[in-house]
Short mmCIF file of C-alpha atoms and ligand atoms in Angstrom, two decimals:
data_model
loop_
_atom_site.label_atom_id
_atom_site.label_comp_id
_atom_site.label_asym_id
_atom_site.label_seq_id
_atom_site.Cartn_x
_atom_site.Cartn_y
_atom_site.Cartn_z
CA MET A 1 -142.03 36.72 -221.96
CA ALA A 2 -145.79 36.32 -222.55
CA ASP A 3 -147.04 36.59 -226.14
CA LEU A 4 -148.42 40.01 -227.03
CA ASN A 5 -152.11 40.21 -227.87
CA PRO A 6 -152.73 42.86 -230.57
CA PHE A 7 -156.33 43.26 -229.37
CA ASP A 8 -155.47 43.55 -225.67
CA PHE A 9 -151.93 44.89 -225.61
CA TYR A 10 -151.92 45.86 -221.92
CA ASN A 11 -153.63 42.67 -220.75
CA ILE A 12 -156.84 44.35 -219.62
CA GLU A 13 -158.29 40.84 -219.46
CA ALA A 14 -156.40 40.26 -216.22
CA LEU A 15 -158.17 43.27 -214.70
CA LEU A 16 -161.66 41.90 -215.39
CA THR A 17 -163.54 39.62 -213.03
CA THR A 18 -164.69 36.24 -214.29
CA GLU A 19 -168.29 37.55 -214.25
CA GLU A 20 -167.33 40.53 -216.42
CA GLN A 21 -165.52 38.23 -218.86
CA ALA A 22 -168.49 35.85 -218.98
CA VAL A 23 -170.98 38.65 -219.69
CA ARG A 24 -168.77 40.00 -222.48
CA ASP A 25 -168.26 36.57 -224.02
CA GLN A 26 -171.99 35.81 -223.97
CA VAL A 27 -172.80 39.05 -225.80
CA ARG A 28 -169.94 38.56 -228.26
CA GLU A 29 -171.25 35.11 -229.11
CA PHE A 30 -174.79 36.46 -229.59
CA VAL A 31 -173.61 39.30 -231.83
CA LYS A 32 -171.46 36.96 -233.94
CA GLN A 33 -174.07 34.21 -234.26
CA ASP A 34 -177.35 36.10 -234.42
CA ALA A 35 -176.65 39.73 -235.32
CA MET A 36 -173.81 39.67 -237.85
CA PRO A 37 -175.70 37.58 -240.40
CA VAL A 38 -178.50 40.17 -240.60
CA LEU A 39 -176.88 43.55 -239.87
CA ARG A 40 -175.65 44.31 -243.36
CA ASP A 41 -179.08 43.77 -244.89
CA HIS A 42 -180.77 45.94 -242.27
CA PHE A 43 -178.20 48.68 -242.85
CA ARG A 44 -178.92 48.45 -246.59
CA ALA A 45 -182.68 48.48 -246.09
CA GLY A 46 -182.62 51.19 -243.43
CA THR A 47 -184.50 49.00 -240.95
CA PHE A 48 -183.89 48.01 -237.34
CA PRO A 49 -183.32 44.25 -236.77
CA LYS A 50 -186.46 43.74 -234.68
CA ALA A 51 -185.95 39.98 -234.38
CA LEU A 52 -182.98 40.69 -232.07
CA ILE A 53 -185.03 42.68 -229.56
CA LYS A 54 -186.51 39.74 -227.66
CA PRO A 55 -183.21 37.86 -227.25
CA ILE A 56 -181.51 41.08 -226.09
CA GLY A 57 -184.18 41.42 -223.41
CA GLU A 58 -184.06 37.76 -222.44
CA MET A 59 -180.28 37.90 -222.01
CA GLY A 60 -180.71 40.74 -219.49
CA LEU A 61 -178.77 43.31 -221.51
CA LEU A 62 -181.22 46.20 -221.02
CA GLY A 63 -180.67 48.45 -218.02
CA ALA A 64 -178.22 45.78 -216.90
CA ASN A 65 -176.50 48.07 -214.37
CA LEU A 66 -179.72 48.99 -212.56
CA PRO A 67 -180.64 47.13 -209.37
CA GLY A 68 -184.13 45.72 -208.68
CA TYR A 69 -187.36 45.79 -210.71
CA GLY A 70 -186.30 42.83 -212.85
CA CYS A 71 -182.93 44.39 -213.80
CA PRO A 72 -179.74 42.35 -213.35
CA GLY A 73 -177.83 44.91 -211.25
CA LEU A 74 -174.49 44.19 -212.90
CA ASN A 75 -171.57 46.47 -212.22
CA ASN A 76 -170.75 49.29 -214.62
CA VAL A 77 -167.78 47.55 -216.21
CA ALA A 78 -169.95 44.57 -217.16
CA TYR A 79 -172.55 47.04 -218.46
CA GLY A 80 -169.88 48.82 -220.52
CA LEU A 81 -168.63 45.52 -221.94
CA ILE A 82 -172.20 44.68 -223.06
CA LEU A 83 -172.34 47.94 -225.00
CA GLN A 84 -168.85 47.41 -226.40
CA GLU A 85 -169.91 44.08 -227.82
CA LEU A 86 -173.24 45.34 -229.19
CA GLU A 87 -171.45 48.14 -231.05
CA TRP A 88 -168.84 45.66 -232.29
CA GLY A 89 -171.81 44.51 -234.38
CA ASP A 90 -173.38 47.86 -235.24
CA SER A 91 -173.91 51.21 -233.51
CA ALA A 92 -177.66 50.72 -234.04
CA LEU A 93 -177.69 47.80 -231.62
CA ARG A 94 -175.77 49.74 -228.98
CA SER A 95 -177.97 52.79 -229.54
CA PHE A 96 -181.05 50.64 -228.96
CA GLY A 97 -179.54 49.39 -225.70
CA SER A 98 -178.28 52.80 -224.57
CA VAL A 99 -181.60 54.49 -225.12
CA GLN A 100 -183.60 51.75 -223.44
CA GLY A 101 -181.26 51.35 -220.46
CA SER A 102 -179.72 54.77 -219.86
CA LEU A 103 -182.30 57.15 -221.27
CA VAL A 104 -185.61 55.43 -220.51
CA MET A 105 -185.09 52.97 -217.65
CA TYR A 106 -182.59 55.17 -215.79
CA PRO A 107 -184.88 58.27 -215.56
CA ILE A 108 -187.80 56.11 -214.45
CA TRP A 109 -185.52 54.45 -211.89
CA ALA A 110 -184.01 57.76 -210.72
CA PHE A 111 -186.97 60.17 -210.96
CA GLY A 112 -190.05 57.91 -211.09
CA SER A 113 -192.63 57.07 -208.45
CA GLU A 114 -192.71 53.57 -206.97
CA GLU A 115 -195.83 52.90 -209.06
CA GLN A 116 -194.04 53.96 -212.28
CA LYS A 117 -191.02 51.80 -211.47
CA GLN A 118 -193.18 48.74 -210.82
CA LYS A 119 -195.24 49.34 -213.93
CA TYR A 120 -192.51 50.00 -216.48
CA LEU A 121 -189.09 48.76 -215.42
CA PRO A 122 -189.66 44.97 -215.47
CA LYS A 123 -191.29 45.21 -218.91
CA LEU A 124 -188.54 47.46 -220.28
CA ALA A 125 -185.86 45.13 -218.87
CA LYS A 126 -187.36 42.18 -220.74
CA ALA A 127 -188.01 44.22 -223.90
CA ASP A 128 -191.75 43.62 -223.54
CA PHE A 129 -191.85 47.42 -223.79
CA ILE A 130 -189.56 49.53 -225.96
CA GLY A 131 -188.75 53.08 -224.92
CA CYS A 132 -187.45 56.29 -226.48
CA PHE A 133 -186.13 59.57 -225.06
CA GLY A 134 -187.24 62.92 -226.44
CA LEU A 135 -185.00 65.84 -225.57
CA THR A 136 -183.74 67.29 -228.89
CA GLU A 137 -185.97 69.63 -230.87
CA PRO A 138 -185.66 71.09 -234.36
CA ASP A 139 -184.30 74.38 -232.98
CA PHE A 140 -182.63 73.10 -229.81
CA GLY A 141 -179.98 70.40 -230.17
CA SER A 142 -176.80 71.27 -228.30
CA ASN A 143 -178.72 73.73 -226.16
CA PRO A 144 -181.69 71.81 -224.70
CA ALA A 145 -182.19 74.48 -222.04
CA GLY A 146 -183.97 76.55 -224.69
CA MET A 147 -186.57 73.88 -225.52
CA ALA A 148 -189.93 75.06 -226.82
CA THR A 149 -191.99 72.03 -225.75
CA ARG A 150 -194.46 73.01 -223.05
CA ALA A 151 -196.60 71.13 -220.53
CA GLN A 152 -199.64 72.66 -218.88
CA LYS A 153 -201.50 71.36 -215.88
CA THR A 154 -205.16 70.49 -216.54
CA ALA A 155 -207.94 69.22 -214.29
CA ASN A 156 -207.05 65.56 -215.05
CA GLY A 157 -203.35 65.68 -215.82
CA TYR A 158 -201.21 67.54 -218.33
CA VAL A 159 -201.39 68.66 -221.93
CA LEU A 160 -198.14 68.80 -223.92
CA ASN A 161 -197.31 70.69 -227.10
CA GLY A 162 -194.10 70.59 -229.10
CA ARG A 163 -191.89 68.62 -231.44
CA LYS A 164 -188.93 66.36 -230.77
CA MET A 165 -186.47 65.31 -233.49
CA TRP A 166 -183.88 62.62 -234.11
CA ILE A 167 -185.46 60.28 -231.59
CA THR A 168 -183.89 56.81 -231.51
CA ASN A 169 -186.41 53.92 -231.20
CA GLY A 170 -189.11 56.53 -231.87
CA THR A 171 -191.53 54.60 -234.09
CA MET A 172 -191.03 51.30 -232.23
CA ALA A 173 -191.52 52.76 -228.77
CA ASP A 174 -194.34 51.76 -226.42
CA VAL A 175 -193.30 54.52 -224.03
CA ALA A 176 -191.54 57.82 -224.59
CA VAL A 177 -189.76 59.77 -221.87
CA VAL A 178 -190.31 63.31 -223.07
CA TRP A 179 -188.88 66.48 -221.58
CA ALA A 180 -190.99 69.64 -221.49
CA LYS A 181 -191.17 72.92 -219.59
CA LEU A 182 -193.86 73.13 -216.94
CA ASP A 183 -194.01 76.65 -215.49
CA ASP A 184 -190.54 77.22 -217.00
CA ASN A 185 -189.03 74.22 -215.20
CA ILE A 186 -187.93 71.21 -217.29
CA ARG A 187 -189.78 68.05 -216.22
CA GLY A 188 -189.93 64.49 -217.55
CA PHE A 189 -193.16 62.83 -218.70
CA ILE A 190 -193.88 59.20 -219.58
CA ILE A 191 -196.07 59.14 -222.65
CA GLU A 192 -197.58 55.84 -223.69
CA LYS A 193 -198.10 54.90 -227.31
CA GLY A 194 -201.65 55.76 -228.32
CA ALA A 195 -201.92 58.80 -226.02
CA ARG A 196 -204.25 61.34 -227.61
CA GLY A 197 -202.31 63.94 -229.60
CA PHE A 198 -199.07 61.93 -229.66
CA SER A 199 -197.50 60.49 -232.82
CA ALA A 200 -194.12 59.36 -234.13
CA LYS A 201 -192.97 59.77 -237.72
CA ALA A 202 -189.98 57.90 -239.14
CA MET A 203 -187.08 60.04 -240.42
CA HIS A 204 -185.66 58.90 -243.75
CA GLY A 205 -182.58 59.58 -245.85
CA LYS A 206 -179.94 58.82 -243.20
CA LEU A 207 -176.48 57.88 -244.49
CA SER A 208 -175.46 56.91 -240.96
CA LEU A 209 -177.03 54.63 -238.34
CA ARG A 210 -179.19 53.25 -241.11
CA ALA A 211 -180.13 50.19 -239.05
CA SER A 212 -181.49 52.40 -236.26
CA ASP A 213 -185.08 53.60 -235.90
CA THR A 214 -184.93 57.41 -235.87
CA ALA A 215 -188.12 59.45 -235.60
CA GLU A 216 -189.77 62.75 -235.01
CA LEU A 217 -192.23 62.93 -232.09
CA LEU A 218 -195.23 65.20 -232.45
CA LEU A 219 -197.09 66.47 -229.39
CA ASP A 220 -200.24 68.18 -230.50
CA ASP A 221 -202.37 68.92 -227.44
CA CYS A 222 -201.13 65.57 -226.17
CA GLN A 223 -203.08 64.58 -223.09
CA VAL A 224 -201.51 62.52 -220.35
CA PRO A 225 -202.79 61.62 -216.88
CA ALA A 226 -201.47 63.22 -213.71
CA ASN A 227 -199.33 60.16 -212.93
CA ALA A 228 -197.39 60.57 -216.22
CA ILE A 229 -195.00 63.12 -214.74
CA LEU A 230 -191.70 61.88 -213.30
CA PRO A 231 -192.22 63.32 -209.81
CA LYS A 232 -188.55 63.68 -208.91
CA SER A 233 -187.49 65.29 -212.22
CA ASP A 234 -186.50 68.89 -211.61
CA GLY A 235 -184.78 71.10 -214.16
CA LEU A 236 -182.24 70.52 -216.92
CA LYS A 237 -179.97 68.54 -214.65
CA SER A 238 -182.48 65.66 -214.73
CA PRO A 239 -182.17 64.90 -218.47
CA LEU A 240 -178.46 65.80 -218.36
CA SER A 241 -177.88 63.18 -215.66
CA CYS A 242 -179.46 60.59 -218.02
CA LEU A 243 -177.04 61.74 -220.71
CA THR A 244 -174.16 61.09 -218.34
CA GLN A 245 -175.30 57.45 -218.09
CA ALA A 246 -175.65 57.10 -221.86
CA ARG A 247 -172.38 58.88 -222.65
CA TYR A 248 -170.60 56.42 -220.38
CA GLY A 249 -171.98 53.53 -222.47
CA ILE A 250 -171.12 55.27 -225.73
CA ALA A 251 -167.46 55.49 -224.69
CA TRP A 252 -167.43 51.68 -224.45
CA GLY A 253 -169.51 51.27 -227.60
CA ALA A 254 -167.20 53.38 -229.74
CA LEU A 255 -164.32 51.20 -228.54
CA GLY A 256 -166.26 48.14 -229.74
CA ALA A 257 -166.72 49.66 -233.21
CA ALA A 258 -163.02 50.56 -233.37
CA LEU A 259 -162.05 47.02 -232.40
CA ALA A 260 -164.28 45.53 -235.11
CA CYS A 261 -162.62 47.67 -237.79
CA TYR A 262 -159.10 47.09 -236.49
CA GLU A 263 -159.59 43.31 -236.33
CA GLU A 264 -160.92 43.31 -239.90
CA ALA A 265 -158.10 45.49 -241.24
CA LEU A 266 -155.41 43.42 -239.55
CA ARG A 267 -156.81 40.19 -240.97
CA TYR A 268 -157.06 41.76 -244.41
CA ALA A 269 -153.59 43.32 -244.37
CA LYS A 270 -151.96 40.00 -243.50
CA GLY A 271 -153.74 38.27 -246.40
CA ARG A 272 -153.60 40.91 -249.12
CA VAL A 273 -150.44 40.66 -251.21
CA GLN A 274 -149.07 43.55 -253.30
CA PHE A 275 -145.54 43.97 -254.64
CA GLY A 276 -144.88 40.34 -253.66
CA LYS A 277 -145.64 40.64 -249.94
CA PRO A 278 -148.58 41.16 -247.58
CA ILE A 279 -149.48 44.84 -247.29
CA ALA A 280 -149.08 44.32 -243.50
CA GLY A 281 -145.35 44.12 -244.20
CA PHE A 282 -145.07 47.68 -245.52
CA GLN A 283 -143.78 50.32 -243.12
CA LEU A 284 -146.58 52.77 -243.88
CA THR A 285 -149.21 50.12 -243.07
CA GLN A 286 -147.40 49.20 -239.88
CA GLU A 287 -147.41 52.83 -238.80
CA LYS A 288 -151.20 52.83 -239.19
CA PHE A 289 -151.47 49.73 -236.97
CA ALA A 290 -149.07 51.15 -234.40
CA ASP A 291 -151.19 54.31 -234.17
CA MET A 292 -154.46 52.37 -233.97
CA LEU A 293 -153.10 49.97 -231.36
CA THR A 294 -152.00 52.92 -229.23
CA GLU A 295 -155.38 54.66 -229.43
CA ILE A 296 -157.33 51.44 -228.80
CA THR A 297 -155.19 50.64 -225.77
CA LYS A 298 -155.77 54.15 -224.39
CA MET A 299 -159.52 53.80 -225.03
CA GLN A 300 -159.57 50.46 -223.18
CA LEU A 301 -157.78 51.92 -220.17
CA LEU A 302 -160.04 54.99 -220.09
CA CYS A 303 -163.18 52.85 -220.16
CA LEU A 304 -162.02 50.48 -217.49
CA GLN A 305 -160.92 53.14 -215.01
CA LEU A 306 -164.07 55.18 -215.69
CA GLY A 307 -166.18 52.09 -214.99
CA ARG A 308 -164.33 51.33 -211.77
CA MET A 309 -164.80 54.94 -210.61
CA LYS A 310 -168.49 54.78 -211.55
CA ASP A 311 -168.88 51.65 -209.46
CA GLN A 312 -167.42 53.55 -206.52
CA GLY A 313 -169.90 56.38 -207.14
CA LYS A 314 -167.03 58.75 -207.81
CA VAL A 315 -167.53 59.83 -211.41
CA HIS A 316 -167.90 63.49 -212.38
CA PRO A 317 -169.88 64.13 -215.61
CA ALA A 318 -166.82 65.89 -217.11
CA GLN A 319 -164.84 62.66 -216.70
CA VAL A 320 -167.51 60.89 -218.75
CA SER A 321 -167.31 63.68 -221.34
CA LEU A 322 -163.58 63.09 -221.73
CA ALA A 323 -164.10 59.40 -222.53
CA LYS A 324 -167.10 60.00 -224.84
CA ARG A 325 -165.23 62.71 -226.75
CA ASN A 326 -161.94 60.84 -227.01
CA ASN A 327 -163.38 57.46 -227.91
CA CYS A 328 -165.79 58.73 -230.56
CA TYR A 329 -163.08 60.86 -232.15
CA HIS A 330 -160.52 58.06 -232.31
CA ALA A 331 -163.02 55.32 -233.22
CA LEU A 332 -164.09 57.36 -236.24
CA ALA A 333 -160.46 58.01 -237.24
CA ILE A 334 -159.70 54.29 -236.85
CA ALA A 335 -162.73 53.22 -238.92
CA ARG A 336 -161.63 55.56 -241.74
CA GLU A 337 -158.02 54.32 -241.53
CA CYS A 338 -159.19 50.70 -241.68
CA ARG A 339 -161.33 51.45 -244.72
CA GLU A 340 -158.21 52.82 -246.35
CA ILE A 341 -156.20 49.70 -245.57
CA LEU A 342 -158.88 47.63 -247.33
CA GLY A 343 -158.42 49.66 -250.52
CA ALA A 344 -161.34 49.42 -252.95
CA ASN A 345 -162.79 46.47 -251.01
CA GLY A 346 -163.25 48.88 -248.11
CA ILE A 347 -166.14 50.61 -249.85
CA ILE A 348 -168.14 47.38 -250.20
CA ASP A 349 -170.51 46.39 -247.42
CA ASP A 350 -169.13 42.83 -247.32
CA TYR A 351 -166.65 44.54 -244.99
CA VAL A 352 -167.64 46.40 -241.82
CA SER A 353 -165.23 49.35 -241.61
CA MET A 354 -167.10 51.81 -243.79
CA ARG A 355 -170.45 50.93 -242.16
CA HIS A 356 -168.88 51.64 -238.77
CA ALA A 357 -167.31 54.87 -240.07
CA ALA A 358 -170.69 56.03 -241.34
CA ASN A 359 -172.35 55.15 -238.02
CA LEU A 360 -169.66 56.83 -235.95
CA GLU A 361 -170.42 60.15 -237.64
CA SER A 362 -173.69 60.08 -235.69
CA VAL A 363 -172.15 58.68 -232.53
CA LYS A 364 -169.66 61.57 -232.52
CA THR A 365 -172.56 64.01 -232.92
CA TYR A 366 -175.24 62.70 -230.60
CA GLU A 367 -175.14 62.77 -226.82
CA GLY A 368 -173.18 66.01 -227.04
CA THR A 369 -171.07 66.85 -230.07
CA HIS A 370 -167.26 66.82 -229.99
CA GLU A 371 -167.31 70.60 -229.62
CA ILE A 372 -169.80 70.52 -226.71
CA HIS A 373 -167.63 68.02 -224.83
CA THR A 374 -164.57 70.16 -225.62
CA LEU A 375 -166.30 73.09 -223.91
CA ILE A 376 -167.39 70.93 -220.96
CA LEU A 377 -163.75 69.92 -220.49
CA GLY A 378 -162.60 73.50 -221.03
CA GLN A 379 -164.91 74.60 -218.25
CA ALA A 380 -163.72 71.78 -215.98
CA VAL A 381 -160.11 72.84 -216.46
CA THR A 382 -160.47 76.62 -216.35
CA GLY A 383 -163.57 77.09 -214.23
CA ILE A 384 -164.97 79.41 -216.93
CA SER A 385 -168.08 78.49 -218.96
CA ALA A 386 -167.80 79.21 -222.68
CA PHE A 387 -171.55 78.67 -223.15
CA GLU A 388 -172.74 81.92 -221.62
P1 TGC B 1 -175.65 73.94 -217.09
O1 TGC B 1 -175.93 75.25 -216.42
O2 TGC B 1 -174.22 73.58 -217.35
O3 TGC B 1 -176.29 72.75 -216.23
C1 TGC B 1 -177.61 72.79 -215.74
C2 TGC B 1 -177.67 71.90 -214.50
O4 TGC B 1 -177.36 70.54 -214.86
C3 TGC B 1 -176.16 70.09 -214.19
N1 TGC B 1 -175.41 69.29 -215.19
C4 TGC B 1 -175.37 67.96 -215.18
N2 TGC B 1 -175.87 67.04 -214.34
C5 TGC B 1 -175.67 65.74 -214.62
N3 TGC B 1 -174.97 65.32 -215.69
C6 TGC B 1 -174.46 66.21 -216.57
N4 TGC B 1 -173.79 65.78 -217.66
C7 TGC B 1 -174.64 67.60 -216.33
N5 TGC B 1 -174.27 68.73 -216.97
C8 TGC B 1 -174.74 69.75 -216.25
C9 TGC B 1 -175.45 71.34 -213.76
O5 TGC B 1 -174.64 71.11 -212.64
C10 TGC B 1 -176.63 72.26 -213.44
O6 TGC B 1 -177.15 71.86 -212.19
P2 TGC B 1 -177.86 72.93 -211.21
O7 TGC B 1 -178.08 72.18 -209.94
O8 TGC B 1 -176.86 74.07 -211.08
O9 TGC B 1 -179.12 73.35 -211.88
O10 TGC B 1 -176.53 73.88 -218.41
P3 TGC B 1 -176.34 74.57 -219.82
O11 TGC B 1 -177.69 74.99 -220.29
O12 TGC B 1 -175.26 75.62 -219.76
O13 TGC B 1 -175.91 73.35 -220.76
C11 TGC B 1 -174.74 72.73 -220.66
C12 TGC B 1 -174.49 71.78 -221.84
C13 TGC B 1 -174.30 72.56 -223.13
C14 TGC B 1 -173.21 71.05 -221.50
C15 TGC B 1 -175.68 70.81 -221.99
O14 TGC B 1 -176.81 71.46 -222.43
C16 TGC B 1 -175.36 69.67 -222.97
O15 TGC B 1 -174.79 68.67 -222.55
N6 TGC B 1 -175.75 69.78 -224.26
C17 TGC B 1 -175.66 68.67 -225.21
C18 TGC B 1 -177.04 68.12 -225.49
C19 TGC B 1 -177.04 66.65 -225.68
O16 TGC B 1 -176.08 65.94 -225.41
N7 TGC B 1 -178.14 66.13 -226.17
C20 TGC B 1 -178.31 64.70 -226.29
C21 TGC B 1 -179.73 64.33 -226.62
S1 TGC B 1 -180.08 62.62 -226.36
C22 TGC B 1 -179.26 61.83 -227.55
O17 TGC B 1 -178.51 62.34 -228.29
C23 TGC B 1 -179.50 60.37 -227.59
S2 TGC B 1 -178.63 59.54 -228.79
C24 TGC B 1 -178.95 58.04 -228.19
C25 TGC B 1 -178.46 56.92 -228.98
O18 TGC B 1 -179.08 56.60 -230.04
O19 TGC B 1 -177.52 56.24 -228.48
P1 FAD B 2 -176.46 71.80 -233.31
O1 FAD B 2 -176.63 71.97 -231.85
O2 FAD B 2 -177.24 72.70 -234.22
O3 FAD B 2 -174.91 71.96 -233.65
C1 FAD B 2 -174.44 72.11 -235.01
C2 FAD B 2 -172.92 72.31 -234.95
O4 FAD B 2 -172.63 73.49 -234.17
C3 FAD B 2 -172.20 71.16 -234.25
O5 FAD B 2 -170.98 70.91 -234.90
C4 FAD B 2 -171.97 71.69 -232.85
O6 FAD B 2 -170.84 71.09 -232.21
C5 FAD B 2 -171.73 73.16 -233.13
N1 FAD B 2 -172.02 73.97 -231.95
C6 FAD B 2 -173.21 74.14 -231.30
N2 FAD B 2 -173.05 74.92 -230.23
C7 FAD B 2 -171.72 75.24 -230.16
C8 FAD B 2 -170.94 76.01 -229.27
N3 FAD B 2 -171.45 76.59 -228.18
N4 FAD B 2 -169.61 76.14 -229.55
C9 FAD B 2 -169.07 75.53 -230.63
N5 FAD B 2 -169.76 74.78 -231.50
C10 FAD B 2 -171.08 74.64 -231.26
N6 FAD B 2 -181.74 63.34 -229.41
C11 FAD B 2 -182.66 62.91 -228.47
O7 FAD B 2 -183.16 63.70 -227.69
N7 FAD B 2 -183.00 61.58 -228.38
C12 FAD B 2 -182.47 60.64 -229.21
O8 FAD B 2 -182.80 59.46 -229.09
C13 FAD B 2 -181.54 61.06 -230.22
N8 FAD B 2 -181.05 60.16 -231.11
C14 FAD B 2 -180.28 60.60 -232.15
C15 FAD B 2 -179.95 59.71 -233.18
C16 FAD B 2 -179.21 60.15 -234.27
C17 FAD B 2 -178.90 59.21 -235.38
C18 FAD B 2 -178.76 61.49 -234.33
C19 FAD B 2 -177.92 61.96 -235.47
C20 FAD B 2 -179.10 62.39 -233.33
C21 FAD B 2 -179.88 61.95 -232.24
N9 FAD B 2 -180.31 62.85 -231.24
C22 FAD B 2 -181.20 62.44 -230.29
C23 FAD B 2 -180.01 64.27 -231.38
C24 FAD B 2 -178.58 64.65 -230.96
O9 FAD B 2 -178.42 64.61 -229.58
C25 FAD B 2 -178.28 66.06 -231.53
O10 FAD B 2 -178.15 65.90 -232.91
C26 FAD B 2 -177.04 66.66 -230.92
O11 FAD B 2 -177.23 66.98 -229.57
C27 FAD B 2 -176.60 67.94 -231.67
O12 FAD B 2 -177.66 68.79 -231.91
P2 FAD B 2 -177.94 69.38 -233.40
O13 FAD B 2 -177.90 68.22 -234.33
O14 FAD B 2 -179.17 70.19 -233.32
O15 FAD B 2 -176.69 70.27 -233.74
#
């Protein structure tokens, strides 16, 4: 009988192509060699590791599942594995990649003009440009349909007024994809850094995702040219379809964070001796590992099948919600459990579990909270919307 692998109990490896394995291994190597040595200090300082941006772009990790315009056009499983590995390091790295690829490049690719695609996508793919996505507002988080941000047509273009909050990559961004109501219909606009009336202000005091750049965007009679509008954006379903892309990546990312904690806790439990034997030998510790192994294996299977369905163009947004909701919930539970296995050492940032647990609080909240995805699934099962 083949040896059992505690990190790949159902031999998912055999279901991956050699290209998918190679992409994953390349990112894993990068995260271990280049990111891990600096992540703790950036988390402490509350700064994004900007030195990693260029290499991430050069490796082709941004918008990696998009075809053309300088993007690699990898399949969705390879794309998911990239995000898994980035979040194995820190959720801030995966967030950076998700926002750039799924929330900035995807809407330009899906709703942009040919001119916009040519202008922005190759630069975003190489990280020559950084992007952010402004949907959430101070008074409209889970319910973006109610947004107060407005666009008005002028002689030369549009003028936008409003405020967006919690915007990842916000202060670093060269371009912002901002959603606003034009004649009561939600439309997307590309706003370049330096546009008159546009500014980004860093948000401070976060106890989670500390290594991520989170900002408020202010639109104060912000003037943009006529070609700033995403011509094919039309209604709330446009930003929501971007969220479907990002939520897909988050399901993989949360798995990466869970794996990082589980690997650390297993290593620690085998080495830490109490009462004359490794704590891994106690039944209560083994129950924790049995539970975590089961959840991680289920997360791996969910991600893989979701990716295969996405590659066939057969994914329903509710199926993505199931994976986002499940994987964030269990990754957070696993990170907390691993912290517990590490005892007092678990609260020190020499170890990763508590950093991941803190990050996963945000990951569970953004891109649709646990409750919002519960209601999306409730509607999918019953046919009745609980939102109205
Ligand atoms: P509802 O009536 O259900 O839908 C309006 C239209 O949109 C369609 N639709 C979707 N299309 C694509 N993908 C989806 N996921 C979709 N969900 C709905 C729907 O079919 C409909 O189309 P049509 O043709 O009939 O017009 O809209 P609702 O107002 O009832 O809202 C539904 C709800 C609550 C599920 C939605 O508002 C929601 O998902 N809220 C959560 C908000 C959210 O997730 N915000 C995320 C902000 S971005 C972010 O957090 C980035 S973090 C990034 C990082 O750092 O990684
Ligand atoms: P609220 O919507 O006020 O919800 C508060 C609580 O009420 C939650 O527990 C929620 O589940 C619950 N609730 C709400 N409605 C219901 C209901 N109908 N039934 C039951 N419970 C309900 N947004 C962007 O646009 N771009 C970004 O780049 C971005 N990055 C982010 C980065 C970070 C670190 C964080 C924390 C957030 C980010 N967000 C971003 C915002 C994020 O998407 C929102 O925080 C999220 O959608 C929830 O909105 P809210 O915080 O306003 O909570």
